[in-house]
mmCIF file of C-alpha atoms in Angstrom:
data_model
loop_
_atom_site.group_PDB
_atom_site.id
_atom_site.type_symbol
_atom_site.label_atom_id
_atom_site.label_comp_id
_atom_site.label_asym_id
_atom_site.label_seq_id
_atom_site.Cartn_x
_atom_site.Cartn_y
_atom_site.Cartn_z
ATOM 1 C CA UNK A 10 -19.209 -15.701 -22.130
ATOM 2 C CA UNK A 11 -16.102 -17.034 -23.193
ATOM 3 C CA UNK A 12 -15.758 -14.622 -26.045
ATOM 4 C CA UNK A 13 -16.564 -11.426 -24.515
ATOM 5 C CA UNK A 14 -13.979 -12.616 -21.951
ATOM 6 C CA UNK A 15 -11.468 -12.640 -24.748
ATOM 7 C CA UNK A 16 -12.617 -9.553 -26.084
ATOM 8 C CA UNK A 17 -11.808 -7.822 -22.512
ATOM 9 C CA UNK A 18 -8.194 -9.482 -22.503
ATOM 10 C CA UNK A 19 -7.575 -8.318 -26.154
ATOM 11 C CA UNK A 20 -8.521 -4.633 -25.140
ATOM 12 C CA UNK A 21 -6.557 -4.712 -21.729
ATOM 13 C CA UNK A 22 -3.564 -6.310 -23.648
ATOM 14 C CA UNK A 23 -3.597 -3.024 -26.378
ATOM 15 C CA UNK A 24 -4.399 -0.640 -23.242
ATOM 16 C CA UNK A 25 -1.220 -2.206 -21.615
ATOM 17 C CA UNK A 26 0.447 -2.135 -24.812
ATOM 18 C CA UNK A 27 -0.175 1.864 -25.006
ATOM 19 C CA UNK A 28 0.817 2.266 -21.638
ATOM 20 C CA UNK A 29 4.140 0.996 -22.254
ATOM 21 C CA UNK A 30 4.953 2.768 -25.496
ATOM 22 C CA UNK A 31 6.529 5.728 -23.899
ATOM 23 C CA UNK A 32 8.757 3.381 -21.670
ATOM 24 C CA UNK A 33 9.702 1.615 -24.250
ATOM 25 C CA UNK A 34 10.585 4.992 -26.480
ATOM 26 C CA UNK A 35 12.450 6.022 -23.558
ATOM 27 C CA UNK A 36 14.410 2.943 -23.032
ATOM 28 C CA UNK A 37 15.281 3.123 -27.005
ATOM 29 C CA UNK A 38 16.526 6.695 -27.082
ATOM 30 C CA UNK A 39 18.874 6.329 -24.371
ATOM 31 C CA UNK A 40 20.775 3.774 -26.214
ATOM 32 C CA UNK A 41 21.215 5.955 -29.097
ATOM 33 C CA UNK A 42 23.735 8.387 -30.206
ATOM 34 C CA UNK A 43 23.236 12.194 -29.587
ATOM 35 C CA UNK A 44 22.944 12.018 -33.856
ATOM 36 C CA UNK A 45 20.873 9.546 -34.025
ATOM 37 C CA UNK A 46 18.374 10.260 -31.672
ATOM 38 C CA UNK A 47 17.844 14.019 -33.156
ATOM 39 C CA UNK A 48 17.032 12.037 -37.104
ATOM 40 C CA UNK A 49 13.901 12.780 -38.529
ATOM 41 C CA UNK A 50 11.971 10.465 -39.605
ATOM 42 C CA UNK A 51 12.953 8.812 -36.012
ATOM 43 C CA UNK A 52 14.476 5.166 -35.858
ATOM 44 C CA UNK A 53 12.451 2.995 -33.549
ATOM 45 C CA UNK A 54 15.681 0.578 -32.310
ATOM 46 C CA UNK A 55 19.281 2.159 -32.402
ATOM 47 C CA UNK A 56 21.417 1.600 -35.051
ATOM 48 C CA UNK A 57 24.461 1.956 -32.891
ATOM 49 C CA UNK A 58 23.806 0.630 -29.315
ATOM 50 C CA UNK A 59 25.298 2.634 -27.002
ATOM 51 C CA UNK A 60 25.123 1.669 -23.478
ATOM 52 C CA UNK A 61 27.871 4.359 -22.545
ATOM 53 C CA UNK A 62 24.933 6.683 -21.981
ATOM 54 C CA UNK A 63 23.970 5.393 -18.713
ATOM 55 C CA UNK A 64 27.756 5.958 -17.348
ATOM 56 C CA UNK A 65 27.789 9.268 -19.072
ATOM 57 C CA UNK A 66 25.150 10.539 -16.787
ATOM 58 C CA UNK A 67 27.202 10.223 -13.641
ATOM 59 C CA UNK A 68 29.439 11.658 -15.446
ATOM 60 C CA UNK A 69 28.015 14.754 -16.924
ATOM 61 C CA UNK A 70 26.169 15.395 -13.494
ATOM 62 C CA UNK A 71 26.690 14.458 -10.074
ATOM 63 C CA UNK A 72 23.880 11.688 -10.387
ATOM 64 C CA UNK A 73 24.862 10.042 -7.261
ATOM 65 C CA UNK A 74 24.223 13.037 -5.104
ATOM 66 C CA UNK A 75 20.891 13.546 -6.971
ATOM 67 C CA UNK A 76 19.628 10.364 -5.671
ATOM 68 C CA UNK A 77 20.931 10.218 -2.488
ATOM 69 C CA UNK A 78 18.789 13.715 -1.622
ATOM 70 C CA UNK A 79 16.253 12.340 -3.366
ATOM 71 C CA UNK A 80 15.881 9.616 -1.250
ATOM 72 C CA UNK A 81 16.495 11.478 1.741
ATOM 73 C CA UNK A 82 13.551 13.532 1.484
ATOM 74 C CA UNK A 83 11.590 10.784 0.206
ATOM 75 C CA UNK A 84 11.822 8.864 3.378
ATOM 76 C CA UNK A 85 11.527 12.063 5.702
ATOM 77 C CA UNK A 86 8.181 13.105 4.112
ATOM 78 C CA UNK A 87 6.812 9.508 3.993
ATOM 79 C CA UNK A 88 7.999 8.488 7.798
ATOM 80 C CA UNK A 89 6.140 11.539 8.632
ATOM 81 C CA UNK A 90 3.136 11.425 6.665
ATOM 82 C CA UNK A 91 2.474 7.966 7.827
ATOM 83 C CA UNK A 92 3.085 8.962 11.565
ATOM 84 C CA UNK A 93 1.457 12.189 11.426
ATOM 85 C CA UNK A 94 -1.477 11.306 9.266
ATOM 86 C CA UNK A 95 -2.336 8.159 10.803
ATOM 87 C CA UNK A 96 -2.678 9.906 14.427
ATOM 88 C CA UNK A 97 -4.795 12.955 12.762
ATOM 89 C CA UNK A 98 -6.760 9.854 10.915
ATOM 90 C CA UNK A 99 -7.268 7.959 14.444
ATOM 91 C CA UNK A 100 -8.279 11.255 16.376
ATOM 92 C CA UNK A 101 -11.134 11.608 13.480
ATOM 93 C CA UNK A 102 -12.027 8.265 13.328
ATOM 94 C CA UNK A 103 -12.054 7.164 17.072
ATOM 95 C CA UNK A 104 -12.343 10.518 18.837
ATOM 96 C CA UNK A 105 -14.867 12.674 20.017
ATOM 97 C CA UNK A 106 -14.059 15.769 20.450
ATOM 98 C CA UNK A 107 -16.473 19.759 19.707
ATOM 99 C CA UNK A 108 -16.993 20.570 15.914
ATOM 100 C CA UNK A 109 -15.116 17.420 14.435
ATOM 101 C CA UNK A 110 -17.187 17.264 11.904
ATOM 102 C CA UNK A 111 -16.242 21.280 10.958
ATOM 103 C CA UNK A 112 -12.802 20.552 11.522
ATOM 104 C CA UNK A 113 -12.484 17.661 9.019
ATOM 105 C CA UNK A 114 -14.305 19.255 6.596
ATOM 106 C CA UNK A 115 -12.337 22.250 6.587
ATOM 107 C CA UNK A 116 -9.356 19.722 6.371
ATOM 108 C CA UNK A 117 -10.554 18.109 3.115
ATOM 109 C CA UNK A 118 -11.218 21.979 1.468
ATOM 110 C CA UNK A 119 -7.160 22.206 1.373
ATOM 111 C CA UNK A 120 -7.530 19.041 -1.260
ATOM 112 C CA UNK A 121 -9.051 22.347 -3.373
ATOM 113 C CA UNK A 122 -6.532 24.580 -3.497
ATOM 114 C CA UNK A 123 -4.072 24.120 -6.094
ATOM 115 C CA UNK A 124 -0.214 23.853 -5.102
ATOM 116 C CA UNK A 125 0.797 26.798 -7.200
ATOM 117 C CA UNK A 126 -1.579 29.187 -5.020
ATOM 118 C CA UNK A 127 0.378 28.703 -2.026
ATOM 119 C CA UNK A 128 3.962 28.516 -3.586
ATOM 120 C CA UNK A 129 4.489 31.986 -3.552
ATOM 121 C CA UNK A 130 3.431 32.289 0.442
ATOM 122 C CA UNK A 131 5.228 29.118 0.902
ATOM 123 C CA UNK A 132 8.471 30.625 -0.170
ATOM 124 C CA UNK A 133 8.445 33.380 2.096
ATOM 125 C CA UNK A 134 7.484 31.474 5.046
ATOM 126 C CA UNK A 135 11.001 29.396 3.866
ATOM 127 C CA UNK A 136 12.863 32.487 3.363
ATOM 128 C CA UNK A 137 11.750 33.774 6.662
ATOM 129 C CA UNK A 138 13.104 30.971 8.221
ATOM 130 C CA UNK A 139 16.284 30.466 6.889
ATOM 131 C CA UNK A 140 15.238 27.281 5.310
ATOM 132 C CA UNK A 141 16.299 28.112 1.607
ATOM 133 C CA UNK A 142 18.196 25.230 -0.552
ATOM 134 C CA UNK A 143 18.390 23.009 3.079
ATOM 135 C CA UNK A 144 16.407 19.644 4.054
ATOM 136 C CA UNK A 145 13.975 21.543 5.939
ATOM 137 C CA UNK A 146 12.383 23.573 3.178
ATOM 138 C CA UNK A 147 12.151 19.941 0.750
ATOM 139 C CA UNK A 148 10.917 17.999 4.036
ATOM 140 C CA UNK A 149 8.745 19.561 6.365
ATOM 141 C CA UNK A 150 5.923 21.037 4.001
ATOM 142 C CA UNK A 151 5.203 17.817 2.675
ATOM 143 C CA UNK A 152 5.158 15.926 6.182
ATOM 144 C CA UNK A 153 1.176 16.250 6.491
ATOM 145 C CA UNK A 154 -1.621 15.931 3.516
ATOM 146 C CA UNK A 155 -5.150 15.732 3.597
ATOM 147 C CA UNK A 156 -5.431 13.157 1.375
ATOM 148 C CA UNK A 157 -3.645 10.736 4.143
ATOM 149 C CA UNK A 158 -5.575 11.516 6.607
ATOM 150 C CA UNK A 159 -8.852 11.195 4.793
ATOM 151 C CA UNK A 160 -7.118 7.896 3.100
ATOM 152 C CA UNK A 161 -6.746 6.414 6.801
ATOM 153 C CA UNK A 162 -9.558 8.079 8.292
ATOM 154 C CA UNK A 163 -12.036 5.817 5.748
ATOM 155 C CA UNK A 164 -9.741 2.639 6.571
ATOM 156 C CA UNK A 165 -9.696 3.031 10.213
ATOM 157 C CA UNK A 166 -13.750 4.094 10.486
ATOM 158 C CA UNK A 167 -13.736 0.191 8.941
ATOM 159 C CA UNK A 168 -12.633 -1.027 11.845
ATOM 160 C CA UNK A 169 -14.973 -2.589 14.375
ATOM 161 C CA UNK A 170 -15.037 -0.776 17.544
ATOM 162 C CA UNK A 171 -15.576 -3.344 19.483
ATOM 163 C CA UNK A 172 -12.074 -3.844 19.691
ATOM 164 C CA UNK A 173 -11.175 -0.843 20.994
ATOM 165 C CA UNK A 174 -13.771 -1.243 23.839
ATOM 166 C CA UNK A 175 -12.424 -4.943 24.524
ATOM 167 C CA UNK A 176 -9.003 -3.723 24.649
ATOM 168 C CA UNK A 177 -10.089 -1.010 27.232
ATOM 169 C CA UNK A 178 -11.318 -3.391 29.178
ATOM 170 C CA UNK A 179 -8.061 -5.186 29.606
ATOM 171 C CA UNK A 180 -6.703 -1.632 30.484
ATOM 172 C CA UNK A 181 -5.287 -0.376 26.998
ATOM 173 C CA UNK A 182 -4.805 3.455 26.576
ATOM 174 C CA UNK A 183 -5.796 5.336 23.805
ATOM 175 C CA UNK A 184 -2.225 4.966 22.472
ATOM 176 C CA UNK A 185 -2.022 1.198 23.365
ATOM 177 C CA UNK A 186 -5.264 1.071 20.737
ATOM 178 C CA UNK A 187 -3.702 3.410 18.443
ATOM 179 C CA UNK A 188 -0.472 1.308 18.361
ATOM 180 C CA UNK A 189 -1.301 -2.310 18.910
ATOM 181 C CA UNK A 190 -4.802 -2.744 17.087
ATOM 182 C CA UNK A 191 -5.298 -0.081 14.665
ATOM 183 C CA UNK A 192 -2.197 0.080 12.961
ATOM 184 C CA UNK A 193 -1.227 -3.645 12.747
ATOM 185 C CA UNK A 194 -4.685 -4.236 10.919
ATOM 186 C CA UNK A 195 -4.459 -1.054 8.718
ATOM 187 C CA UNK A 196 -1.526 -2.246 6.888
ATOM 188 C CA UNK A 197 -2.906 -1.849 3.139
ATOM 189 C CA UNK A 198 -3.955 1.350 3.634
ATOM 190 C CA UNK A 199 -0.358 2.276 5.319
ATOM 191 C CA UNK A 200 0.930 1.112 2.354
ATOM 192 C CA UNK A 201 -1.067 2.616 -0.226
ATOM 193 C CA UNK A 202 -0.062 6.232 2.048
ATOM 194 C CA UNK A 203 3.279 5.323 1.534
ATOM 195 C CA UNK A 204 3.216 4.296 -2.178
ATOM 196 C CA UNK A 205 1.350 7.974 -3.221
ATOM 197 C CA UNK A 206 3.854 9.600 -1.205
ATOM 198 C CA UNK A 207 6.651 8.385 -2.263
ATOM 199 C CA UNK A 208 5.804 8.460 -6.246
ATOM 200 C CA UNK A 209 4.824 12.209 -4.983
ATOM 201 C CA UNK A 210 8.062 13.054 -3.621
ATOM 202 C CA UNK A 211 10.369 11.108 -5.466
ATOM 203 C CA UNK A 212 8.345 12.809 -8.658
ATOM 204 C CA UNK A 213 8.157 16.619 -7.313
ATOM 205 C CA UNK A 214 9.884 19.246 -9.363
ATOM 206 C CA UNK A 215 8.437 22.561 -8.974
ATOM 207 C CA UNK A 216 8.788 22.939 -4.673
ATOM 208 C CA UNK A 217 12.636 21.621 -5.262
ATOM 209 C CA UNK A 218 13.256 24.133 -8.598
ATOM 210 C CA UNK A 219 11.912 26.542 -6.270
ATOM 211 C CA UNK A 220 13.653 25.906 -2.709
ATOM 212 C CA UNK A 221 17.123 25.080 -3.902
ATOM 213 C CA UNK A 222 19.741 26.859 -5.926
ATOM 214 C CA UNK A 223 22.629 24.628 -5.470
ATOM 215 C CA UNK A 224 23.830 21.373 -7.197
ATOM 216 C CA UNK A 225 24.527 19.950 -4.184
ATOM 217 C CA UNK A 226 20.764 20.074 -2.804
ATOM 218 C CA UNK A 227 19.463 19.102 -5.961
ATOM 219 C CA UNK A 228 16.841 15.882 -6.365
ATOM 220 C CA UNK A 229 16.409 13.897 -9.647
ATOM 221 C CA UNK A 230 13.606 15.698 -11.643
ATOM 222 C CA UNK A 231 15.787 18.918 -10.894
ATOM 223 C CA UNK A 232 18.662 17.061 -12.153
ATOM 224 C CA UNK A 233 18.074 15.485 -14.565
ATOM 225 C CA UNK A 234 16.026 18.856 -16.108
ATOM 226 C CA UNK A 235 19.838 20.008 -16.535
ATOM 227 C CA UNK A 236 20.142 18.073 -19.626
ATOM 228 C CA UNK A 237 17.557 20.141 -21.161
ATOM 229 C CA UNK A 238 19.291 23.329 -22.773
ATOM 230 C CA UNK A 239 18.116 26.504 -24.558
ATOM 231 C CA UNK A 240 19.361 25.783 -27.542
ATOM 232 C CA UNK A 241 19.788 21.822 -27.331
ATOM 233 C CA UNK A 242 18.939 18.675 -25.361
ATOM 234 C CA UNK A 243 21.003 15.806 -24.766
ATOM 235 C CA UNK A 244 18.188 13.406 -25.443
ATOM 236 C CA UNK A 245 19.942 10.175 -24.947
ATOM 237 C CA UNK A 246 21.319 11.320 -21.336
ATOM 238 C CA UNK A 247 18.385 12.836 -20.696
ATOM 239 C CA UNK A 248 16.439 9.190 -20.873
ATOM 240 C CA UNK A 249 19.468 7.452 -19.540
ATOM 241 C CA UNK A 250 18.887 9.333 -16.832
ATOM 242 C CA UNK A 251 14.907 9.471 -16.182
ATOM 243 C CA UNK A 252 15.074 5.495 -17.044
ATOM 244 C CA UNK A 253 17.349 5.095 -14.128
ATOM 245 C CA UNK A 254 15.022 7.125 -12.282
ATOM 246 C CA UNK A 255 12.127 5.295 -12.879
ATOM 247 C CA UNK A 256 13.146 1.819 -12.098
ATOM 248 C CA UNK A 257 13.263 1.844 -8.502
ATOM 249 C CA UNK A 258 9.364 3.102 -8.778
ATOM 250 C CA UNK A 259 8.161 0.515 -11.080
ATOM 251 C CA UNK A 260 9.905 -1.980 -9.156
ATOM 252 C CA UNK A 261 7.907 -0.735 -5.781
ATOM 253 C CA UNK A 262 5.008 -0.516 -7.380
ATOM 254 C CA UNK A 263 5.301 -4.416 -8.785
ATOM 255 C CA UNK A 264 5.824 -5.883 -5.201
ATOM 256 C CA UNK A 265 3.399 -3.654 -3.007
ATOM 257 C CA UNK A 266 0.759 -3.074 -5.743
ATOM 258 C CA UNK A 267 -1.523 -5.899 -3.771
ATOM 259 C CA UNK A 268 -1.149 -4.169 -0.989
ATOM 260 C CA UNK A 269 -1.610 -0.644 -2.976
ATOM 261 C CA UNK A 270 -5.078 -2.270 -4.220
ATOM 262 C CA UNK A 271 -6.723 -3.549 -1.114
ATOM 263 C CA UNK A 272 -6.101 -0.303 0.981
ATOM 264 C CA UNK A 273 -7.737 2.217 -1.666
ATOM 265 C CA UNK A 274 -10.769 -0.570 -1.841
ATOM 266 C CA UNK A 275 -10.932 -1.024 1.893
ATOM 267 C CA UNK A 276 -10.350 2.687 2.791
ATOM 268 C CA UNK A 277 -13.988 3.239 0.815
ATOM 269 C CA UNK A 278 -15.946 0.617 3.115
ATOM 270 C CA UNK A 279 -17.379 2.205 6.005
ATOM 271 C CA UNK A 280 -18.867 -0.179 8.416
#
């Protein structure tokens, strides 16, 4: 037993180990020098270290900007998400109400259709409304997703009842249940929703490349793609920049991933 166990930690150390590689790659080539980094055969660790790269960035672009709208529409679309798909979530899960059932399932088909098929119709629904290169057009389509409310759906069906019919007893509305039981012990799957949509937003390029066409409403993947040229990249910006980019992530991902864990495990429980 004891060996087999070793044998699992040696493979999930060199699983890890690949994981990593690309980090680590990235992490390398943005201390290098514009020279250096385009050498073939490539060096693994810089000969020159060059930590001016990372100050270059806010220099080259407005970098500052980038993440402040980045972050803006990250927390817009996840404030909304969880608000929005945890009361679609509780009127599936606790609700009765004629052709639920339908109506779910007809939910769960948009999980089907790809993003691109609706970019084109999205666009002109943006256009129509005046919404080009503004908050609106970055926010508001990605306030709602299936996935959440199937994701909290699952969670909250795990929920004994009987709670909600003790707390009507003492004279709770369906909002008092909504607010004071079901959310307070659906906090790992709250959590999970907010972890997927915030690696989702703060991720997105396409629906940004495609809504704005100014610097000033531009996110980080839109940004930082500006360091990619026809002719020539600017590899060690271009990781200076997507390394400072991906930090705050890993960091959220290090602290909540318990939390991350028990609400996709939970959320497939139904009692």
């Amino acid at each position: 037993m004891k060996i087999q166990k070793w044998y699992i930690h040696i493979l999930l150390i060199f699983g890890a180990f690949v994981m990593v590689i690309p980090f680590l790659w990235m992490l390398s080539t943005s201390l290098k020098t514009f020279t250096e980094s385009m050498q073939v055969p490539p060096t693994i660790f810089p000969k020159e270290w060059k930590f001016e790269n990372y100050l270059e960035v806010f220099i080259a672009v407005d970098y500052l900007k980038y993440y402040s709208n980045t972050i803006i529409v990250t927390v817009g679309r996840t404030a909304a998400q969880l608000l929005l798909c945890s009361l679609a979530a509780f009127a599936f899960a606790r609700l009765k109400f004629p052709f639920k059932n339908v109506i779910f399932i007809l939910l769960l088909s948009v999980l089907m259709v790809p993003a691109q098929v609706v970019m084109i119709p999205s666009f002109v629904i943006m256009s129509k409304l005046g919404w080009i290169n503004t908050f609106y057009a970055l926010i508001v389509p990605g306030m709602f997703s299936a996935f959440g409310v199937f994701l909290l759906r699952q969670f909250f069906m795990s929920i004994p009842k009987e709670l909600d019919e003790a707390a009507k007893i003492d004279g709770c509305t369906l909002w008092g249940i909504y607010w004071r039981i079901i959310l307070p012990l659906s906090k790992p799957a709250l959590v999970a929703l907010a972890i997927f949509t915030i690696l989702a937003s703060w991720n997105d390029f396409l629906w940004p490349l495609t809504m704005t066409n100014s610097e000033d409403m531009r996110v980080l993947s839109v940004g930082i793609a500006t360091f990619q040229g026809q002719h020539a990249t600017d590899y060690p910006l271009l990781m200076a920049g997507a390394l400072m980019a991906t930090v705050p992530m890993i960091l959220l991902f290090l602290f909540l991933q318990k939390y991350l864990i028990e609400g996709i495990t939970l959320s497939g429980v139904r009692k």
